[in-house]
Amino acid sequence: MTGKSSLPLSLAVGLAAIFAGGLASVARADLIVTDDQLSVIPSDVARPTAGMTMQKVEQKFGAPAERHDAVGTPPITRWDYQNFSVFFEHDRVIHAVVTSAVAG
């Protein structure tokens, strides 16, 4: 294989990766369960990302409306905000979900 023939292929692969990355940043959705019904809704609600500490979450989003006690092993804690809930394992975010109150 010559360098000349691989250039168009590498260009196509690079453009495909850029295009796919662009779509991934535009298309963001959440799964919402309401009354045993599963819905997929578009979401642009800002929320914590996996790996953030409790301290960083509180610095960025303020105090939660409600803090639930940790349950299980490892300890899983939930904080509820107006538009989302955050789940922690120990003191790190493992998931943040938009609440049904802002769905639709």
PDB file of C-alpha atoms in Angstrom:
ATOM      1  CA  MET A   1       0.000   0.000   0.000  1.00  0.00           C
ATOM      2  CA  THR A   2       1.411   3.387  -0.913  1.00  0.00           C
ATOM      3  CA  GLY A   3       1.128   6.543   1.150  1.00  0.00           C
ATOM      4  CA  LYS A   4      -0.798   8.184  -1.711  1.00  0.00           C
ATOM      5  CA  SER A   5      -3.627   5.631  -1.704  1.00  0.00           C
ATOM      6  CA  SER A   6      -4.029   5.678   2.086  1.00  0.00           C
ATOM      7  CA  LEU A   7      -4.443   9.465   2.273  1.00  0.00           C
ATOM      8  CA  PRO A   8      -8.062   9.533   1.077  1.00  0.00           C
ATOM      9  CA  LEU A   9      -8.958   6.676   3.410  1.00  0.00           C
ATOM     10  CA  SER A  10      -7.393   8.376   6.427  1.00  0.00           C
ATOM     11  CA  LEU A  11      -9.111  11.633   5.476  1.00  0.00           C
ATOM     12  CA  ALA A  12     -12.469   9.860   5.236  1.00  0.00           C
ATOM     13  CA  VAL A  13     -11.942   8.146   8.593  1.00  0.00           C
ATOM     14  CA  GLY A  14     -10.959  11.446  10.200  1.00  0.00           C
ATOM     15  CA  LEU A  15     -13.982  13.273   8.793  1.00  0.00           C
ATOM     16  CA  ALA A  16     -16.270  10.454   9.896  1.00  0.00           C
ATOM     17  CA  ALA A  17     -14.870  10.675  13.426  1.00  0.00           C
ATOM     18  CA  ILE A  18     -15.355  14.455  13.513  1.00  0.00           C
ATOM     19  CA  PHE A  19     -18.891  14.134  12.164  1.00  0.00           C
ATOM     20  CA  ALA A  20     -19.785  11.396  14.661  1.00  0.00           C
ATOM     21  CA  GLY A  21     -18.312  13.401  17.536  1.00  0.00           C
ATOM     22  CA  GLY A  22     -20.345  16.425  16.483  1.00  0.00           C
ATOM     23  CA  LEU A  23     -23.538  14.407  16.458  1.00  0.00           C
ATOM     24  CA  ALA A  24     -22.777  12.920  19.843  1.00  0.00           C
ATOM     25  CA  SER A  25     -22.533  16.371  21.402  1.00  0.00           C
ATOM     26  CA  VAL A  26     -25.815  17.507  19.839  1.00  0.00           C
ATOM     27  CA  ALA A  27     -27.902  14.414  20.538  1.00  0.00           C
ATOM     28  CA  ARG A  28     -28.335  14.095  24.288  1.00  0.00           C
ATOM     29  CA  ALA A  29     -31.274  12.309  25.857  1.00  0.00           C
ATOM     30  CA  ASP A  30     -32.440  10.803  29.103  1.00  0.00           C
ATOM     31  CA  LEU A  31     -34.513   7.773  29.936  1.00  0.00           C
ATOM     32  CA  ILE A  32     -37.467   8.678  32.140  1.00  0.00           C
ATOM     33  CA  VAL A  33     -39.684   6.161  33.933  1.00  0.00           C
ATOM     34  CA  THR A  34     -43.104   7.468  34.911  1.00  0.00           C
ATOM     35  CA  ASP A  35     -45.940   5.183  36.026  1.00  0.00           C
ATOM     36  CA  ASP A  36     -44.036   2.127  34.730  1.00  0.00           C
ATOM     37  CA  GLN A  37     -43.666   3.701  31.272  1.00  0.00           C
ATOM     38  CA  LEU A  38     -40.212   4.258  29.787  1.00  0.00           C
ATOM     39  CA  SER A  39     -39.680   7.406  27.717  1.00  0.00           C
ATOM     40  CA  VAL A  40     -36.651   8.818  25.928  1.00  0.00           C
ATOM     41  CA  ILE A  41     -36.596  12.599  26.029  1.00  0.00           C
ATOM     42  CA  PRO A  42     -34.134  15.159  24.702  1.00  0.00           C
ATOM     43  CA  SER A  43     -32.321  16.867  27.535  1.00  0.00           C
ATOM     44  CA  ASP A  44     -30.118  19.904  27.846  1.00  0.00           C
ATOM     45  CA  VAL A  45     -30.381  20.104  31.654  1.00  0.00           C
ATOM     46  CA  ALA A  46     -26.948  20.797  33.115  1.00  0.00           C
ATOM     47  CA  ARG A  47     -26.029  18.193  35.701  1.00  0.00           C
ATOM     48  CA  PRO A  48     -22.940  16.657  37.341  1.00  0.00           C
ATOM     49  CA  THR A  49     -20.748  14.236  35.441  1.00  0.00           C
ATOM     50  CA  ALA A  50     -19.491  10.861  36.610  1.00  0.00           C
ATOM     51  CA  GLY A  51     -16.497  11.064  38.910  1.00  0.00           C
ATOM     52  CA  MET A  52     -17.224  14.485  40.419  1.00  0.00           C
ATOM     53  CA  THR A  53     -16.919  14.650  44.194  1.00  0.00           C
ATOM     54  CA  MET A  54     -19.770  15.685  46.475  1.00  0.00           C
ATOM     55  CA  GLN A  55     -17.826  18.835  47.264  1.00  0.00           C
ATOM     56  CA  LYS A  56     -17.455  19.754  43.561  1.00  0.00           C
ATOM     57  CA  VAL A  57     -21.144  19.059  42.914  1.00  0.00           C
ATOM     58  CA  GLU A  58     -22.164  21.347  45.763  1.00  0.00           C
ATOM     59  CA  GLN A  59     -19.728  24.043  44.624  1.00  0.00           C
ATOM     60  CA  LYS A  60     -21.069  23.964  41.064  1.00  0.00           C
ATOM     61  CA  PHE A  61     -24.806  23.357  41.643  1.00  0.00           C
ATOM     62  CA  GLY A  62     -25.360  24.573  45.200  1.00  0.00           C
ATOM     63  CA  ALA A  63     -26.918  22.698  48.084  1.00  0.00           C
ATOM     64  CA  PRO A  64     -29.420  20.014  47.083  1.00  0.00           C
ATOM     65  CA  ALA A  65     -33.103  20.373  47.955  1.00  0.00           C
ATOM     66  CA  GLU A  66     -32.890  16.995  49.726  1.00  0.00           C
ATOM     67  CA  ARG A  67     -30.097  14.651  50.800  1.00  0.00           C
ATOM     68  CA  HIS A  68     -31.030  11.004  51.234  1.00  0.00           C
ATOM     69  CA  ASP A  69     -29.110   8.761  53.624  1.00  0.00           C
ATOM     70  CA  ALA A  70     -26.628   6.301  52.125  1.00  0.00           C
ATOM     71  CA  VAL A  71     -27.862   2.732  51.657  1.00  0.00           C
ATOM     72  CA  GLY A  72     -26.144  -0.561  50.876  1.00  0.00           C
ATOM     73  CA  THR A  73     -22.573  -1.635  50.382  1.00  0.00           C
ATOM     74  CA  PRO A  74     -20.864   0.223  48.853  1.00  0.00           C
ATOM     75  CA  PRO A  75     -22.840   3.165  50.211  1.00  0.00           C
ATOM     76  CA  ILE A  76     -25.059   4.810  47.568  1.00  0.00           C
ATOM     77  CA  THR A  77     -26.328   8.300  48.347  1.00  0.00           C
ATOM     78  CA  ARG A  78     -28.881  10.369  46.419  1.00  0.00           C
ATOM     79  CA  TRP A  79     -29.140  14.126  46.299  1.00  0.00           C
ATOM     80  CA  ASP A  80     -32.227  15.710  44.763  1.00  0.00           C
ATOM     81  CA  TYR A  81     -32.093  19.040  42.962  1.00  0.00           C
ATOM     82  CA  GLN A  82     -34.965  20.874  41.267  1.00  0.00           C
ATOM     83  CA  ASN A  83     -34.349  19.360  37.811  1.00  0.00           C
ATOM     84  CA  PHE A  84     -32.205  16.302  38.479  1.00  0.00           C
ATOM     85  CA  SER A  85     -31.067  13.715  41.010  1.00  0.00           C
ATOM     86  CA  VAL A  86     -27.451  12.728  41.596  1.00  0.00           C
ATOM     87  CA  PHE A  87     -26.317   9.284  42.754  1.00  0.00           C
ATOM     88  CA  PHE A  88     -23.000   8.877  44.566  1.00  0.00           C
ATOM     89  CA  GLU A  89     -20.932   5.839  45.453  1.00  0.00           C
ATOM     90  CA  HIS A  90     -19.008   6.907  48.531  1.00  0.00           C
ATOM     91  CA  ASP A  91     -18.349  10.568  47.610  1.00  0.00           C
ATOM     92  CA  ARG A  92     -18.184  10.246  43.785  1.00  0.00           C
ATOM     93  CA  VAL A  93     -20.948  10.768  41.218  1.00  0.00           C
ATOM     94  CA  ILE A  94     -21.910   7.552  39.470  1.00  0.00           C
ATOM     95  CA  HIS A  95     -25.001   8.899  37.687  1.00  0.00           C
ATOM     96  CA  ALA A  96     -27.161  12.003  37.387  1.00  0.00           C
ATOM     97  CA  VAL A  97     -30.667  11.838  35.932  1.00  0.00           C
ATOM     98  CA  VAL A  98     -33.204  14.439  34.880  1.00  0.00           C
ATOM     99  CA  THR A  99     -36.403  14.186  36.921  1.00  0.00           C
ATOM    100  CA  SER A 100     -39.779  13.645  35.290  1.00  0.00           C
ATOM    101  CA  ALA A 101     -40.786  17.117  36.438  1.00  0.00           C
ATOM    102  CA  VAL A 102     -38.836  18.576  33.492  1.00  0.00           C
ATOM    103  CA  ALA A 103     -39.493  15.761  31.040  1.00  0.00           C
ATOM    104  CA  GLY A 104     -41.164  16.646  27.773  1.00  0.00           C
TER     105      GLY A 104
END
